[in-house]
DNA sequence: TATTGTTATACTCTATAACTATA
DNA sequence: TATAGTTATAGAGTATAACAATA
């Protein structure tokens, strides 16, 4: 590996500059996420878990751990709390009895729907772009993410 | 306020669609952030604090709490740990003796530099865009964020 | 009176290691 | 042997409330 020291004067790729701005945009919206958490009385881990779970297709706990980039034992606690509130249920896997599938209850689906609607509202900086610019931005991100 | 239910068929603004894709991109890079944390033996809060602090301009603890969207009492613990490792120092404020200013030590500056270089590397999806597309993306974000 | 920061407390998040049940 | 999930444990993040020092 080539040792690389990034100095103030060194050229940086446009992709890297874009990434830094994206990180800044997301960081500036952190308080909004925390507001949603406290509004629905969910810890951040619980919020992300509920948002990631798919009401139409139960997922094994293992996959949730991967999605949250955390350990299995961590998911146990998060799901314990969501289950205590009646938002999700554990069901034995059909083909592999070691696996527990995570099902979102109707109550959980309603809450998930509200959360997603709130989180998907565009932040103020993106609304400063005009309609055409917003579309170009969206299309570039779609292309990058292969959507 | 107009009650709004977002259905699968309803039109959504391009800005909102872009925001959802940005959130997805950042979520997909979460494991990279966790890798940087464990590599430098920093908890996420400590990482974000060190990244936010400005070596050239000491900041009051209060401002860090605002930047991290958390309580003052929380910052006390995070700074305790960074100070124990000799990465930052508390200094009495010059004009207001209630305030403690956070100074990044040379050791902290070196670590901060490494962290930033690692975190600023563009993620793979953005590298799929060609050079011109990367520039357009960067320029749109600059405009949105007023940079 | 209001603000900055600390302390005490309690709950949550997190990983590691040891464990159970299953494959 | 390997894997999915749980339990126990410990360190870290988090907010609330009460507090000291200062404004």
mmCIF file of C-alpha atoms (C1' of nucleotides) in Angstrom:
data_model
loop_
_atom_site.group_PDB
_atom_site.id
_atom_site.type_symbol
_atom_site.label_atom_id
_atom_site.label_comp_id
_atom_site.label_asym_id
_atom_site.label_seq_id
_atom_site.Cartn_x
_atom_site.Cartn_y
_atom_site.Cartn_z
ATOM 1 C CA UNK A 1 0.000 0.000 0.000
ATOM 2 C CA UNK A 2 1.244 3.468 -0.905
ATOM 3 C CA UNK A 3 1.480 5.777 2.102
ATOM 4 C CA UNK A 4 -0.761 8.731 1.449
ATOM 5 C CA UNK A 5 -0.919 11.972 3.362
ATOM 6 C CA UNK A 6 -3.829 14.200 2.491
ATOM 7 C CA UNK A 7 -2.764 17.808 2.808
ATOM 8 C CA UNK A 8 -4.834 20.922 2.450
ATOM 9 C CA UNK A 9 -3.396 21.642 -0.962
ATOM 10 C CA UNK A 10 -3.632 18.116 -2.388
ATOM 11 C CA UNK A 11 -6.285 17.474 -5.038
ATOM 12 C CA UNK A 12 -9.111 15.253 -3.928
ATOM 13 C CA UNK A 13 -11.463 13.401 -6.231
ATOM 14 C CA UNK A 14 -14.901 14.873 -6.839
ATOM 15 C CA UNK A 15 -16.391 11.635 -5.490
ATOM 16 C CA UNK A 16 -14.564 12.095 -2.195
ATOM 17 C CA UNK A 17 -15.641 15.723 -1.952
ATOM 18 C CA UNK A 18 -19.234 14.684 -2.631
ATOM 19 C CA UNK A 19 -18.975 12.028 0.066
ATOM 20 C CA UNK A 20 -17.737 14.553 2.625
ATOM 21 C CA UNK A 21 -20.686 16.817 1.816
ATOM 22 C CA UNK A 22 -23.102 13.884 2.117
ATOM 23 C CA UNK A 23 -21.682 13.044 5.546
ATOM 24 C CA UNK A 24 -22.119 16.675 6.544
ATOM 25 C CA UNK A 25 -25.731 16.721 5.343
ATOM 26 C CA UNK A 26 -26.579 13.549 7.252
ATOM 27 C CA UNK A 27 -24.833 14.799 10.408
ATOM 28 C CA UNK A 28 -26.855 18.018 10.239
ATOM 29 C CA UNK A 29 -30.045 15.936 10.270
ATOM 30 C CA UNK A 30 -29.056 13.878 13.307
ATOM 31 C CA UNK A 31 -31.178 15.910 15.676
ATOM 32 C CA UNK A 32 -34.195 15.188 13.481
ATOM 33 C CA UNK A 33 -33.595 11.457 13.843
ATOM 34 C CA UNK A 34 -33.284 11.854 17.603
ATOM 35 C CA UNK A 35 -36.562 13.781 17.652
ATOM 36 C CA UNK A 36 -38.327 10.916 15.867
ATOM 37 C CA UNK A 37 -36.806 8.497 18.385
ATOM 38 C CA UNK A 38 -38.059 10.401 21.405
ATOM 39 C CA UNK A 39 -41.410 11.130 19.785
ATOM 40 C CA UNK A 40 -42.107 7.421 19.413
ATOM 41 C CA UNK A 41 -40.122 6.438 22.502
ATOM 42 C CA UNK A 42 -37.707 4.258 20.561
ATOM 43 C CA UNK A 43 -33.961 3.955 21.107
ATOM 44 C CA UNK A 44 -31.951 4.511 17.896
ATOM 45 C CA UNK A 45 -31.203 0.800 17.526
ATOM 46 C CA UNK A 46 -34.896 -0.040 17.832
ATOM 47 C CA UNK A 47 -35.782 2.638 15.267
ATOM 48 C CA UNK A 48 -33.306 1.345 12.706
ATOM 49 C CA UNK A 49 -34.354 -2.243 13.292
ATOM 50 C CA UNK A 50 -38.046 -1.460 12.813
ATOM 51 C CA UNK A 51 -37.287 0.591 9.725
ATOM 52 C CA UNK A 52 -35.189 -2.199 8.210
ATOM 53 C CA UNK A 53 -37.630 -5.026 8.914
ATOM 54 C CA UNK A 54 -39.923 -5.934 6.037
ATOM 55 C CA UNK A 55 -43.586 -6.486 6.968
ATOM 56 C CA UNK A 56 -44.107 -8.496 3.801
ATOM 57 C CA UNK A 57 -41.131 -10.771 4.246
ATOM 58 C CA UNK A 58 -39.970 -11.956 7.698
ATOM 59 C CA UNK A 59 -36.200 -11.847 8.137
ATOM 60 C CA UNK A 60 -33.909 -13.951 10.341
ATOM 61 C CA UNK A 61 -32.276 -12.172 13.262
ATOM 62 C CA UNK A 62 -28.882 -12.856 11.763
ATOM 63 C CA UNK A 63 -29.695 -10.681 8.732
ATOM 64 C CA UNK A 64 -30.778 -7.842 10.978
ATOM 65 C CA UNK A 65 -27.441 -8.039 12.793
ATOM 66 C CA UNK A 66 -25.674 -7.739 9.444
ATOM 67 C CA UNK A 67 -27.841 -4.788 8.398
ATOM 68 C CA UNK A 68 -27.166 -2.973 11.675
ATOM 69 C CA UNK A 69 -23.461 -3.893 11.502
ATOM 70 C CA UNK A 70 -23.609 -5.227 15.046
ATOM 71 C CA UNK A 71 -23.343 -8.493 16.939
ATOM 72 C CA UNK A 72 -26.055 -11.136 17.184
ATOM 73 C CA UNK A 73 -26.236 -10.788 20.951
ATOM 74 C CA UNK A 74 -27.065 -7.139 20.485
ATOM 75 C CA UNK A 75 -30.030 -7.889 18.255
ATOM 76 C CA UNK A 76 -31.432 -10.142 20.979
ATOM 77 C CA UNK A 77 -31.832 -7.157 23.308
ATOM 78 C CA UNK A 78 -33.216 -4.837 20.650
ATOM 79 C CA UNK A 79 -35.820 -7.381 19.548
ATOM 80 C CA UNK A 80 -36.654 -8.186 23.196
ATOM 81 C CA UNK A 81 -37.741 -4.576 23.658
ATOM 82 C CA UNK A 82 -39.654 -4.346 20.382
ATOM 83 C CA UNK A 83 -41.380 -7.631 21.196
ATOM 84 C CA UNK A 84 -42.261 -6.423 24.722
ATOM 85 C CA UNK A 85 -44.090 -3.530 23.072
ATOM 86 C CA UNK A 86 -45.914 -5.812 20.673
ATOM 87 C CA UNK A 87 -44.260 -4.354 17.577
ATOM 88 C CA UNK A 88 -42.557 -7.512 16.326
ATOM 89 C CA UNK A 89 -42.760 -11.251 16.954
ATOM 90 C CA UNK A 90 -40.250 -14.073 16.816
ATOM 91 C CA UNK A 91 -41.406 -17.110 14.824
ATOM 92 C CA UNK A 92 -39.530 -20.367 14.411
ATOM 93 C CA UNK A 93 -37.966 -20.747 10.975
ATOM 94 C CA UNK A 94 -39.775 -23.148 8.680
ATOM 95 C CA UNK A 95 -36.763 -24.986 7.306
ATOM 96 C CA UNK A 96 -34.085 -24.451 9.944
ATOM 97 C CA UNK A 97 -35.236 -24.623 13.532
ATOM 98 C CA UNK A 98 -32.208 -22.720 14.789
ATOM 99 C CA UNK A 99 -33.442 -19.623 12.978
ATOM 100 C CA UNK A 100 -36.024 -17.201 14.346
ATOM 101 C CA UNK A 101 -37.886 -15.118 11.815
ATOM 102 C CA UNK A 102 -38.883 -11.556 12.682
ATOM 103 C CA UNK A 103 -42.482 -10.665 11.884
ATOM 104 C CA UNK A 104 -43.780 -7.094 12.136
ATOM 105 C CA UNK A 105 -47.159 -7.010 13.869
ATOM 106 C CA UNK A 106 -49.985 -4.759 12.601
ATOM 107 C CA UNK A 107 -49.174 -2.358 15.438
ATOM 108 C CA UNK A 108 -45.525 -2.430 14.381
ATOM 109 C CA UNK A 109 -46.462 -1.856 10.760
ATOM 110 C CA UNK A 110 -48.463 1.242 11.642
ATOM 111 C CA UNK A 111 -45.577 2.659 13.658
ATOM 112 C CA UNK A 112 -43.052 1.729 10.969
ATOM 113 C CA UNK A 113 -45.162 3.538 8.396
ATOM 114 C CA UNK A 114 -45.228 6.710 10.477
ATOM 115 C CA UNK A 115 -41.496 6.563 11.120
ATOM 116 C CA UNK A 116 -40.624 6.088 7.480
ATOM 117 C CA UNK A 117 -42.857 8.948 6.382
ATOM 118 C CA UNK A 118 -41.164 11.232 8.894
ATOM 119 C CA UNK A 119 -37.621 10.136 8.040
ATOM 120 C CA UNK A 120 -38.154 10.382 4.299
ATOM 121 C CA UNK A 121 -39.070 14.058 4.321
ATOM 122 C CA UNK A 122 -36.352 15.852 2.374
ATOM 123 C CA UNK A 123 -34.070 17.992 4.554
ATOM 124 C CA UNK A 124 -34.064 21.726 4.034
ATOM 125 C CA UNK A 125 -30.739 21.937 2.130
ATOM 126 C CA UNK A 126 -32.040 19.663 -0.656
ATOM 127 C CA UNK A 127 -35.174 21.790 -0.992
ATOM 128 C CA UNK A 128 -32.983 24.745 -1.908
ATOM 129 C CA UNK A 129 -32.298 23.035 -5.236
ATOM 130 C CA UNK A 130 -34.809 23.690 -7.993
ATOM 131 C CA UNK A 131 -36.935 20.868 -9.397
ATOM 132 C CA UNK A 132 -34.563 20.059 -12.251
ATOM 133 C CA UNK A 133 -31.521 19.978 -9.961
ATOM 134 C CA UNK A 134 -33.353 17.708 -7.547
ATOM 135 C CA UNK A 135 -34.076 15.289 -10.372
ATOM 136 C CA UNK A 136 -30.451 15.309 -11.558
ATOM 137 C CA UNK A 137 -29.276 14.637 -8.004
ATOM 138 C CA UNK A 138 -31.759 11.791 -7.589
ATOM 139 C CA UNK A 139 -30.820 10.247 -10.933
ATOM 140 C CA UNK A 140 -27.100 10.355 -10.163
ATOM 141 C CA UNK A 141 -27.704 8.622 -6.831
ATOM 142 C CA UNK A 142 -29.938 6.053 -8.510
ATOM 143 C CA UNK A 143 -27.179 5.312 -10.999
ATOM 144 C CA UNK A 144 -24.503 5.089 -8.302
ATOM 145 C CA UNK A 145 -26.617 2.755 -6.183
ATOM 146 C CA UNK A 146 -27.856 0.803 -9.200
ATOM 147 C CA UNK A 147 -31.539 1.548 -8.547
ATOM 148 C CA UNK B 1 -51.677 20.878 8.368
ATOM 149 C CA UNK B 2 -52.911 18.687 5.533
ATOM 150 C CA UNK B 3 -53.059 15.011 6.482
ATOM 151 C CA UNK B 4 -50.790 13.152 4.103
ATOM 152 C CA UNK B 5 -50.564 9.413 3.618
ATOM 153 C CA UNK B 6 -47.678 8.308 1.463
ATOM 154 C CA UNK B 7 -48.807 5.327 -0.598
ATOM 155 C CA UNK B 8 -46.804 3.225 -3.012
ATOM 156 C CA UNK B 9 -48.388 4.922 -5.981
ATOM 157 C CA UNK B 10 -48.257 8.504 -4.726
ATOM 158 C CA UNK B 11 -45.737 10.847 -6.327
ATOM 159 C CA UNK B 12 -42.878 11.864 -4.084
ATOM 160 C CA UNK B 13 -40.640 14.820 -4.680
ATOM 161 C CA UNK B 14 -37.280 14.177 -6.318
ATOM 162 C CA UNK B 15 -35.642 15.752 -3.245
ATOM 163 C CA UNK B 16 -37.271 13.198 -0.972
ATOM 164 C CA UNK B 17 -36.270 10.335 -3.270
ATOM 165 C CA UNK B 18 -32.692 11.642 -3.305
ATOM 166 C CA UNK B 19 -32.721 11.857 0.490
ATOM 167 C CA UNK B 20 -33.865 8.238 0.810
ATOM 168 C CA UNK B 21 -31.033 7.146 -1.481
ATOM 169 C CA UNK B 22 -28.527 9.200 0.540
ATOM 170 C CA UNK B 23 -29.707 7.533 3.744
ATOM 171 C CA UNK B 24 -29.307 4.158 2.069
ATOM 172 C CA UNK B 25 -25.780 5.002 0.918
ATOM 173 C CA UNK B 26 -24.738 6.144 4.384
ATOM 174 C CA UNK B 27 -26.307 3.076 6.022
ATOM 175 C CA UNK B 28 -24.372 0.833 3.653
ATOM 176 C CA UNK B 29 -21.139 2.449 4.847
ATOM 177 C CA UNK B 30 -21.888 1.972 8.547
ATOM 178 C CA UNK B 31 -19.652 -1.053 8.859
ATOM 179 C CA UNK B 32 -16.758 1.017 7.496
ATOM 180 C CA UNK B 33 -17.270 3.576 10.259
ATOM 181 C CA UNK B 34 -17.351 0.798 12.854
ATOM 182 C CA UNK B 35 -14.110 -0.591 11.421
ATOM 183 C CA UNK B 36 -12.412 2.789 11.855
ATOM 184 C CA UNK B 37 -13.721 2.923 15.432
ATOM 185 C CA UNK B 38 -12.314 -0.459 16.375
ATOM 186 C CA UNK B 39 -9.084 0.152 14.485
ATOM 187 C CA UNK B 40 -8.347 3.215 16.601
ATOM 188 C CA UNK B 41 -10.111 1.868 19.691
ATOM 189 C CA UNK B 42 -12.611 4.724 19.804
ATOM 190 C CA UNK B 43 -16.309 4.460 20.620
ATOM 191 C CA UNK B 44 -18.536 6.098 17.975
ATOM 192 C CA UNK B 45 -19.227 9.118 20.178
ATOM 193 C CA UNK B 46 -15.527 9.662 20.762
ATOM 194 C CA UNK B 47 -14.847 9.364 17.030
ATOM 195 C CA UNK B 48 -17.455 11.943 16.100
ATOM 196 C CA UNK B 49 -16.301 14.283 18.835
ATOM 197 C CA UNK B 50 -12.664 14.120 17.748
ATOM 198 C CA UNK B 51 -13.659 14.581 14.125
ATOM 199 C CA UNK B 52 -15.794 17.608 14.943
ATOM 200 C CA UNK B 53 -13.271 19.354 17.185
ATOM 201 C CA UNK B 54 -11.128 21.978 15.471
ATOM 202 C CA UNK B 55 -7.407 21.897 16.341
ATOM 203 C CA UNK B 56 -7.069 25.500 15.243
ATOM 204 C CA UNK B 57 -9.976 26.837 17.239
ATOM 205 C CA UNK B 58 -10.881 25.441 20.685
ATOM 206 C CA UNK B 59 -14.617 24.944 21.186
ATOM 207 C CA UNK B 60 -16.726 25.031 24.345
ATOM 208 C CA UNK B 61 -18.195 21.724 25.488
ATOM 209 C CA UNK B 62 -21.668 23.140 25.013
ATOM 210 C CA UNK B 63 -21.097 23.495 21.257
ATOM 211 C CA UNK B 64 -19.938 19.898 21.017
ATOM 212 C CA UNK B 65 -23.152 18.782 22.717
ATOM 213 C CA UNK B 66 -25.118 20.706 20.100
ATOM 214 C CA UNK B 67 -23.071 19.224 17.249
ATOM 215 C CA UNK B 68 -23.573 15.695 18.565
ATOM 216 C CA UNK B 69 -27.266 16.401 19.255
ATOM 217 C CA UNK B 70 -26.896 15.095 22.789
ATOM 218 C CA UNK B 71 -26.971 16.324 26.381
ATOM 219 C CA UNK B 72 -24.194 18.224 28.119
ATOM 220 C CA UNK B 73 -23.798 15.499 30.711
ATOM 221 C CA UNK B 74 -23.063 13.074 27.933
ATOM 222 C CA UNK B 75 -20.232 15.177 26.575
ATOM 223 C CA UNK B 76 -18.610 15.138 30.010
ATOM 224 C CA UNK B 77 -18.120 11.364 29.771
ATOM 225 C CA UNK B 78 -16.949 11.390 26.159
ATOM 226 C CA UNK B 79 -14.369 14.089 26.857
ATOM 227 C CA UNK B 80 -13.284 12.324 30.071
ATOM 228 C CA UNK B 81 -12.248 9.332 27.969
ATOM 229 C CA UNK B 82 -10.540 11.358 25.260
ATOM 230 C CA UNK B 83 -8.705 13.340 27.922
ATOM 231 C CA UNK B 84 -7.627 10.135 29.716
ATOM 232 C CA UNK B 85 -5.962 9.106 26.463
ATOM 233 C CA UNK B 86 -4.242 12.452 26.060
ATOM 234 C CA UNK B 87 -6.121 13.329 22.878
ATOM 235 C CA UNK B 88 -7.838 16.498 24.108
ATOM 236 C CA UNK B 89 -7.535 18.916 27.009
ATOM 237 C CA UNK B 90 -10.001 21.060 28.921
ATOM 238 C CA UNK B 91 -8.939 24.678 29.346
ATOM 239 C CA UNK B 92 -10.772 27.392 31.279
ATOM 240 C CA UNK B 93 -12.548 29.854 29.016
ATOM 241 C CA UNK B 94 -10.867 33.244 28.741
ATOM 242 C CA UNK B 95 -13.946 35.428 29.043
ATOM 243 C CA UNK B 96 -16.451 33.218 30.833
ATOM 244 C CA UNK B 97 -15.097 31.068 33.610
ATOM 245 C CA UNK B 98 -18.064 28.715 33.493
ATOM 246 C CA UNK B 99 -16.979 27.570 30.039
ATOM 247 C CA UNK B 100 -14.328 24.928 29.359
ATOM 248 C CA UNK B 101 -12.666 25.055 25.986
ATOM 249 C CA UNK B 102 -11.668 21.835 24.248
ATOM 250 C CA UNK B 103 -8.137 21.790 22.844
ATOM 251 C CA UNK B 104 -6.897 18.966 20.605
ATOM 252 C CA UNK B 105 -3.399 17.868 21.660
ATOM 253 C CA UNK B 106 -0.719 17.086 19.055
ATOM 254 C CA UNK B 107 -1.370 13.398 19.659
ATOM 255 C CA UNK B 108 -5.080 14.020 19.133
ATOM 256 C CA UNK B 109 -4.385 15.996 15.968
ATOM 257 C CA UNK B 110 -2.376 13.151 14.482
ATOM 258 C CA UNK B 111 -5.150 10.670 15.233
ATOM 259 C CA UNK B 112 -7.823 13.043 13.965
ATOM 260 C CA UNK B 113 -5.907 13.432 10.724
ATOM 261 C CA UNK B 114 -5.759 9.679 10.200
ATOM 262 C CA UNK B 115 -9.448 9.263 10.994
ATOM 263 C CA UNK B 116 -10.531 11.990 8.613
ATOM 264 C CA UNK B 117 -8.423 10.617 5.772
ATOM 265 C CA UNK B 118 -9.993 7.196 6.261
ATOM 266 C CA UNK B 119 -13.558 8.473 6.553
ATOM 267 C CA UNK B 120 -13.285 10.768 3.547
ATOM 268 C CA UNK B 121 -12.453 8.015 1.093
ATOM 269 C CA UNK B 122 -15.316 7.866 -1.388
ATOM 270 C CA UNK B 123 -17.522 4.766 -1.028
ATOM 271 C CA UNK B 124 -17.645 2.305 -3.902
ATOM 272 C CA UNK B 125 -21.089 3.339 -5.260
ATOM 273 C CA UNK B 126 -19.907 6.900 -5.918
ATOM 274 C CA UNK B 127 -16.849 5.607 -7.750
ATOM 275 C CA UNK B 128 -19.161 3.950 -10.258
ATOM 276 C CA UNK B 129 -20.011 7.399 -11.583
ATOM 277 C CA UNK B 130 -17.692 8.790 -14.237
ATOM 278 C CA UNK B 131 -15.594 11.881 -13.546
ATOM 279 C CA UNK B 132 -18.124 14.314 -15.011
ATOM 280 C CA UNK B 133 -21.015 12.796 -13.063
ATOM 281 C CA UNK B 134 -18.983 12.953 -9.861
ATOM 282 C CA UNK B 135 -18.383 16.649 -10.432
ATOM 283 C CA UNK B 136 -22.067 17.326 -11.101
ATOM 284 C CA UNK B 137 -23.008 15.461 -7.922
ATOM 285 C CA UNK B 138 -20.440 17.376 -5.881
ATOM 286 C CA UNK B 139 -21.545 20.722 -7.308
ATOM 287 C CA UNK B 140 -25.218 20.043 -6.576
ATOM 288 C CA UNK B 141 -24.366 19.166 -2.974
ATOM 289 C CA UNK B 142 -22.188 22.260 -2.664
ATOM 290 C CA UNK B 143 -25.057 24.381 -3.872
ATOM 291 C CA UNK B 144 -27.566 22.710 -1.533
ATOM 292 C CA UNK B 145 -25.256 23.113 1.458
ATOM 293 C CA UNK B 146 -24.169 26.588 0.402
ATOM 294 C CA UNK B 147 -20.454 25.701 0.149
ATOM 295 C "C1'" DT C 1 -32.340 34.082 37.474
ATOM 296 C "C1'" DA C 2 -30.040 31.772 33.775
ATOM 297 C "C1'" DT C 3 -26.122 29.096 31.987
ATOM 298 C "C1'" DT C 4 -21.951 25.807 31.889
ATOM 299 C "C1'" DG C 5 -20.450 21.875 33.286
ATOM 300 C "C1'" DT C 6 -20.334 17.855 36.752
ATOM 301 C "C1'" DT C 7 -22.296 14.080 39.442
ATOM 302 C "C1'" DA C 8 -25.584 10.363 40.381
ATOM 303 C "C1'" DT C 9 -28.766 7.292 38.535
ATOM 304 C "C1'" DA C 10 -30.969 4.330 35.355
ATOM 305 C "C1'" DC C 11 -31.706 2.433 30.871
ATOM 306 C "C1'" DT C 12 -29.898 1.232 26.309
ATOM 307 C "C1'" DC C 13 -26.237 -0.136 23.121
ATOM 308 C "C1'" DT C 14 -22.332 -2.765 22.244
ATOM 309 C "C1'" DA C 15 -18.890 -6.709 22.002
ATOM 310 C "C1'" DT C 16 -16.799 -10.940 24.019
ATOM 311 C "C1'" DA C 17 -17.174 -15.356 25.743
ATOM 312 C "C1'" DA C 18 -19.668 -19.349 27.183
ATOM 313 C "C1'" DC C 19 -23.749 -21.785 26.377
ATOM 314 C "C1'" DT C 20 -27.960 -24.443 24.051
ATOM 315 C "C1'" DA C 21 -30.124 -26.283 20.256
ATOM 316 C "C1'" DT C 22 -29.872 -27.502 15.713
ATOM 317 C "C1'" DA C 23 -27.600 -28.547 11.292
ATOM 318 C "C1'" DT D 1 -17.754 -29.051 13.453
ATOM 319 C "C1'" DA D 2 -20.323 -25.119 12.321
ATOM 320 C "C1'" DT D 3 -24.248 -21.925 12.861
ATOM 321 C "C1'" DA D 4 -28.438 -19.203 15.085
ATOM 322 C "C1'" DG D 5 -29.628 -17.334 18.933
ATOM 323 C "C1'" DT D 6 -29.401 -16.543 24.181
ATOM 324 C "C1'" DT D 7 -27.240 -15.346 28.520
ATOM 325 C "C1'" DA D 8 -23.855 -13.101 31.463
ATOM 326 C "C1'" DT D 9 -20.823 -9.563 31.923
ATOM 327 C "C1'" DA D 10 -18.626 -5.221 31.330
ATOM 328 C "C1'" DG D 11 -17.710 -0.761 29.129
ATOM 329 C "C1'" DA D 12 -19.787 3.028 26.686
ATOM 330 C "C1'" DG D 13 -23.700 6.146 25.259
ATOM 331 C "C1'" DT D 14 -27.833 8.448 26.634
ATOM 332 C "C1'" DA D 15 -31.223 11.563 29.271
ATOM 333 C "C1'" DT D 16 -33.070 13.365 33.701
ATOM 334 C "C1'" DA D 17 -32.531 15.611 37.879
ATOM 335 C "C1'" DA D 18 -29.882 17.846 41.378
ATOM 336 C "C1'" DC D 19 -25.900 20.464 42.092
ATOM 337 C "C1'" DA D 20 -21.753 24.066 42.071
ATOM 338 C "C1'" DA D 21 -19.716 27.886 40.057
ATOM 339 C "C1'" DT D 22 -20.273 31.760 37.396
ATOM 340 C "C1'" DA D 23 -22.733 35.236 34.757
#
